[in-house]
Coordinates of C-alpha atoms in Angstrom, one line a residue:
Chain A
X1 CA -42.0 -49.6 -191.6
X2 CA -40.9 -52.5 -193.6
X3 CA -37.8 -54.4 -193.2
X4 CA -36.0 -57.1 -194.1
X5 CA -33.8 -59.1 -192.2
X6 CA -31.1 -62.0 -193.7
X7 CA -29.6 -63.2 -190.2
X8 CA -27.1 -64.9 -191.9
X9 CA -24.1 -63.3 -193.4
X10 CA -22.0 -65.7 -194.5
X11 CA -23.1 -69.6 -194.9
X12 CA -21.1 -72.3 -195.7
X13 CA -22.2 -76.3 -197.1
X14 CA -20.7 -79.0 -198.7
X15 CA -22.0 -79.9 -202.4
X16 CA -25.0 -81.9 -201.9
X17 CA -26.0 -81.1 -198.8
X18 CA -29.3 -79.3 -198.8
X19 CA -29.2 -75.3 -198.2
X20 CA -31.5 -73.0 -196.1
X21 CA -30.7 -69.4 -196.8
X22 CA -33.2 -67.2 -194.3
X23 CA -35.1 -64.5 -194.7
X24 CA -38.0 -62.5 -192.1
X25 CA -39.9 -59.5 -192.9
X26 CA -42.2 -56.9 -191.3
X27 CA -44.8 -55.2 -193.9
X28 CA -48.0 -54.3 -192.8
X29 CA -49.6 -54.8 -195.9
X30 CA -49.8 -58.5 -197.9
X31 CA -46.3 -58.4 -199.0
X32 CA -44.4 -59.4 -202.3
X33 CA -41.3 -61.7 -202.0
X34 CA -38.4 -61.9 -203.8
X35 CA -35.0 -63.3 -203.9
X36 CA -32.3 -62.0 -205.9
X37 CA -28.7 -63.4 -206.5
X38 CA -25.3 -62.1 -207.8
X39 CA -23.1 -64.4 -208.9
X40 CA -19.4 -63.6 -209.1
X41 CA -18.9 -60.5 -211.7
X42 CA -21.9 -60.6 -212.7
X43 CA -25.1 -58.4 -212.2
X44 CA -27.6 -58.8 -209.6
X45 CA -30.5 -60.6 -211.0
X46 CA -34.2 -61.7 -210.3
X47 CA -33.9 -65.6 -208.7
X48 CA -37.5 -65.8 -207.8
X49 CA -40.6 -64.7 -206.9
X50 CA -43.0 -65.7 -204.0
X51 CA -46.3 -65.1 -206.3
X52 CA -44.8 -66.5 -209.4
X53 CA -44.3 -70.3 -206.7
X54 CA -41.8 -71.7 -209.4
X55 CA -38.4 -73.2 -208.5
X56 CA -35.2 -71.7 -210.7
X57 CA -32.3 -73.9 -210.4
X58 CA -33.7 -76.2 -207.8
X59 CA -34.1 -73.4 -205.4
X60 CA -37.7 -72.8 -203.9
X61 CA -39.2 -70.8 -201.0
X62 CA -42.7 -70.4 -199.2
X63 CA -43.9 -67.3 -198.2
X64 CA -45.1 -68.0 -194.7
X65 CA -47.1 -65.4 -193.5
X66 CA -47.9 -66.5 -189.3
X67 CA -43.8 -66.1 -189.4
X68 CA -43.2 -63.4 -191.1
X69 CA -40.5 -65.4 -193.3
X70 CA -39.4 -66.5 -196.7
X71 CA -36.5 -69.0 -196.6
X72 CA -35.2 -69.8 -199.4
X73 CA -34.2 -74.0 -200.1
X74 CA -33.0 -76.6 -202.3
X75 CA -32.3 -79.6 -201.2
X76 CA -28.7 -80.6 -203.2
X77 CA -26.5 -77.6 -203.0
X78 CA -24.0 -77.5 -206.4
X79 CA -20.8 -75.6 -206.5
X80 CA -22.2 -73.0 -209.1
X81 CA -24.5 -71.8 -206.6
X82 CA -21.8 -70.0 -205.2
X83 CA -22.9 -66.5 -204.7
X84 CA -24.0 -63.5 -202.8
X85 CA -28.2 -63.7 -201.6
X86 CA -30.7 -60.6 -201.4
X87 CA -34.1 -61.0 -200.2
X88 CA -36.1 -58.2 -201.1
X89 CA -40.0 -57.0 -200.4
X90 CA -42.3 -54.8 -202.6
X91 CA -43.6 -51.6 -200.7
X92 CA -46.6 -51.7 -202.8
X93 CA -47.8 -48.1 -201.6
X94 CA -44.2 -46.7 -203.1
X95 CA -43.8 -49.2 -206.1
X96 CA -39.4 -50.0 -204.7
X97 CA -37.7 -53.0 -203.9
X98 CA -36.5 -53.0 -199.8
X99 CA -33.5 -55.3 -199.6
X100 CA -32.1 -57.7 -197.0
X101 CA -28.4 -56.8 -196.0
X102 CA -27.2 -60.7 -198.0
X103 CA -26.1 -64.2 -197.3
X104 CA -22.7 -64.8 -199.2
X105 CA -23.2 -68.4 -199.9
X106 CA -20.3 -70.8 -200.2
X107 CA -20.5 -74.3 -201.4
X108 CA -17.3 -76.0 -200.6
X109 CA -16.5 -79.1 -202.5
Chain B
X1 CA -29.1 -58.3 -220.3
X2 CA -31.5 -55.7 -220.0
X3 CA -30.0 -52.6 -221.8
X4 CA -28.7 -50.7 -218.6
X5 CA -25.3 -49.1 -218.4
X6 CA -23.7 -47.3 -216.0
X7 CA -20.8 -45.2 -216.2
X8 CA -18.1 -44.9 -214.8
X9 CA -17.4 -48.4 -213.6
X10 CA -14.7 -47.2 -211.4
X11 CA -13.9 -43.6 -209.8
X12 CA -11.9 -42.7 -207.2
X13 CA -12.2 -38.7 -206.3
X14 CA -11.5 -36.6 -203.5
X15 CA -13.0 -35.5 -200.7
X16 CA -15.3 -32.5 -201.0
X17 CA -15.9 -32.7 -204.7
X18 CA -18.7 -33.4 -206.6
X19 CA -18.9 -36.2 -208.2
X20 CA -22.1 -37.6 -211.0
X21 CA -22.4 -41.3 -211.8
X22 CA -25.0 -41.9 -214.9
X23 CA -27.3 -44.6 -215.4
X24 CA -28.3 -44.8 -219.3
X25 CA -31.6 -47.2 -220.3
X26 CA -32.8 -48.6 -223.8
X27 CA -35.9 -50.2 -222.7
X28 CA -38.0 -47.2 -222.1
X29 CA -38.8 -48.3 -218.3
X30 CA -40.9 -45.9 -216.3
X31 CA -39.2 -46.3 -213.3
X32 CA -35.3 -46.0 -212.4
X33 CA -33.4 -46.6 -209.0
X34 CA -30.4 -45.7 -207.6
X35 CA -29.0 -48.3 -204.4
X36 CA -25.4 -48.6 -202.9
X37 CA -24.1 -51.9 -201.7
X38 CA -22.7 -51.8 -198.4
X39 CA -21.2 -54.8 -196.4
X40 CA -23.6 -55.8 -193.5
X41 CA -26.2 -53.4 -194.8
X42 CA -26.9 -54.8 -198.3
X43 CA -28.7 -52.6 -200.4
X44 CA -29.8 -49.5 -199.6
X45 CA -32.6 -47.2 -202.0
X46 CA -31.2 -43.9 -202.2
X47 CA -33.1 -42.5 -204.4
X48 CA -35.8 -43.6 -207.4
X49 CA -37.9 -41.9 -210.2
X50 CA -41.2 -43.1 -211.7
X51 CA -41.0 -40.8 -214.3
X52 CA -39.5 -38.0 -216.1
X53 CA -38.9 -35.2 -213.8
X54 CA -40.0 -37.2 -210.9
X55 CA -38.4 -38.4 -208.0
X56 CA -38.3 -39.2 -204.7
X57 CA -36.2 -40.0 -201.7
X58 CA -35.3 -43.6 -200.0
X59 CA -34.0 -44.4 -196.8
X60 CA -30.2 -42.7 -197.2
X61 CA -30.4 -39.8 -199.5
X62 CA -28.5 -37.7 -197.2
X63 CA -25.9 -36.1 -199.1
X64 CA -26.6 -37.0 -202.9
X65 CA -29.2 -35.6 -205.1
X66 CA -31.1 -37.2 -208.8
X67 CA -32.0 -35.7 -211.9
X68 CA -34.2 -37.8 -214.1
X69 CA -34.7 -34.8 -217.6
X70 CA -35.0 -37.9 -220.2
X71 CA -36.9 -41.6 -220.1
X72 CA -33.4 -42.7 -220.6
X73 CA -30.9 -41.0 -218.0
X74 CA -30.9 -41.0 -214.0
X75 CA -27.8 -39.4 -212.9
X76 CA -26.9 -39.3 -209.1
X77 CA -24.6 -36.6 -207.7
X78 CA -23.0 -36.6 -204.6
X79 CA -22.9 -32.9 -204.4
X80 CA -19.8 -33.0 -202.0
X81 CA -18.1 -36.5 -201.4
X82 CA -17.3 -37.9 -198.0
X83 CA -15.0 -41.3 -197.1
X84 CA -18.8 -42.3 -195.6
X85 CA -19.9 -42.6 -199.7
X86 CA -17.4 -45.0 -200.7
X87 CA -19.4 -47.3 -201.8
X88 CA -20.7 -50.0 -204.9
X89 CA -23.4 -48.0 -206.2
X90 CA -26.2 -49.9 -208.6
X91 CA -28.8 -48.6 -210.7
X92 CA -32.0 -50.5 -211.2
X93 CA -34.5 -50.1 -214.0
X94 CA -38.1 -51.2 -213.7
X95 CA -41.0 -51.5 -216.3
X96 CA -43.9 -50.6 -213.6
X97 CA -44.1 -50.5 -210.0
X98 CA -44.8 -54.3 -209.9
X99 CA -42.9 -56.0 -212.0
X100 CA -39.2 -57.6 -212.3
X101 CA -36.1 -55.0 -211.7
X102 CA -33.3 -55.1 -214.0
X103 CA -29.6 -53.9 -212.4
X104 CA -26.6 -52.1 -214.0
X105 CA -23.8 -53.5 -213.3
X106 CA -22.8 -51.3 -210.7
X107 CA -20.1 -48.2 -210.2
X108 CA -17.5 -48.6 -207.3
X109 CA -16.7 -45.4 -206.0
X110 CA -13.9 -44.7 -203.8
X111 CA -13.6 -41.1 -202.0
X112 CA -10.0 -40.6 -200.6

């Protein structure tokens, strides 16, 4: 069955350090990626996409298949990216998003 | 924002009575899902439709049920509510199977 695992639930930097927010699967198909962020009061929305390979607001993450993983990165954390992390898979045989259980991330000044 | 609305944005209700929360659309998207945000469990699929009239069941239905008679409208009912549903409940809205999904802005439901 697919899963997705965040082992993280609450992570914690200092502005401009660089930010690792982790993320493993299990899919036994070729999986779709994604991460998805909610910012304080706001609505859950699309951050990125592993097919798409694009950064959004300096964030960027590799889908590494030997590892089963898809950590998300940017290398100079900013005090607006403040928020609450999903990491989410396709089950392409269903067409619905499985969610991580989310990394509340804090950027401390 | 994608046009998705939920309603109510907040109820608190009783134990042991029904209780609906809607999900209206305005972008004619095929597919419509119904999650609940947990702490330590993130988001859970309880139940989505890919079309009018059809539905199916995620990984903690148990205890609520869909209706999906318009393009527009999902509505899930928690036919009797338990302490266990107190939740944040989103819906989700979806052009096809594959591509981006849009949230409401979620319902937080609080059964006393």
């Amino acid at each position: 069955a697919q899963r997705v695992t965040q082992p993280e639930k609450l992570l914690s930097v200092f502005k401009g350090a660089p930010v690792e927010l982790k993320c493993n699967y299990s899919y036994s198909g070729s999986p779709e990626l994604f991460w998805y962020v909610q910012y304080s009061r706001q609505r859950l929305q699309l951050l990125l996409r592993h097919i798409s390979r694009e950064s959004i607001k300096g964030f960027t993450a590799d889908l590494n298949k030997g590892e089963t993983s898809f950590h998300l990165k940017k290398p100079f954390a900013q005090e607006e990216d403040s928020a609450m992390y999903y990491c989410a898979l396709r089950d392409q045989g269903a067409q619905k998003l499985v969610f991580g259980q989310g990394t509340r991330l804090t950027i401390n000044p | 924002d994608a046009g998705i609305t939920q309603s109510p944005r907040h109820k608190v209700t009783e134990t042991g009575t029904p209780v609906t929360l809607r999900c209206h659309q305005t972008e004619n998207h095929r597919y419509m899902y119904w999650y609940r945000q947990d702490p330590g469990h993130g988001l859970r699929l309880i139940h989505y439709s890919y079309g009018v009239k059809d539905t199916d069941k995620g990984e903690v239905s148990d205890g609520y049920s869909v209706s999906r008679s318009k393009t527009e409208d999902f509505l899930l009912t928690l036919e009797s509510a338990t302490s266990s549903q107190t939740s944040v409940y989103f819906c989700a809205i979806s052009e096809s199977g594959t591509s981006e999904a849009f949230f409401g802005q979620g319902t937080r439901l609080t059964v006393v």
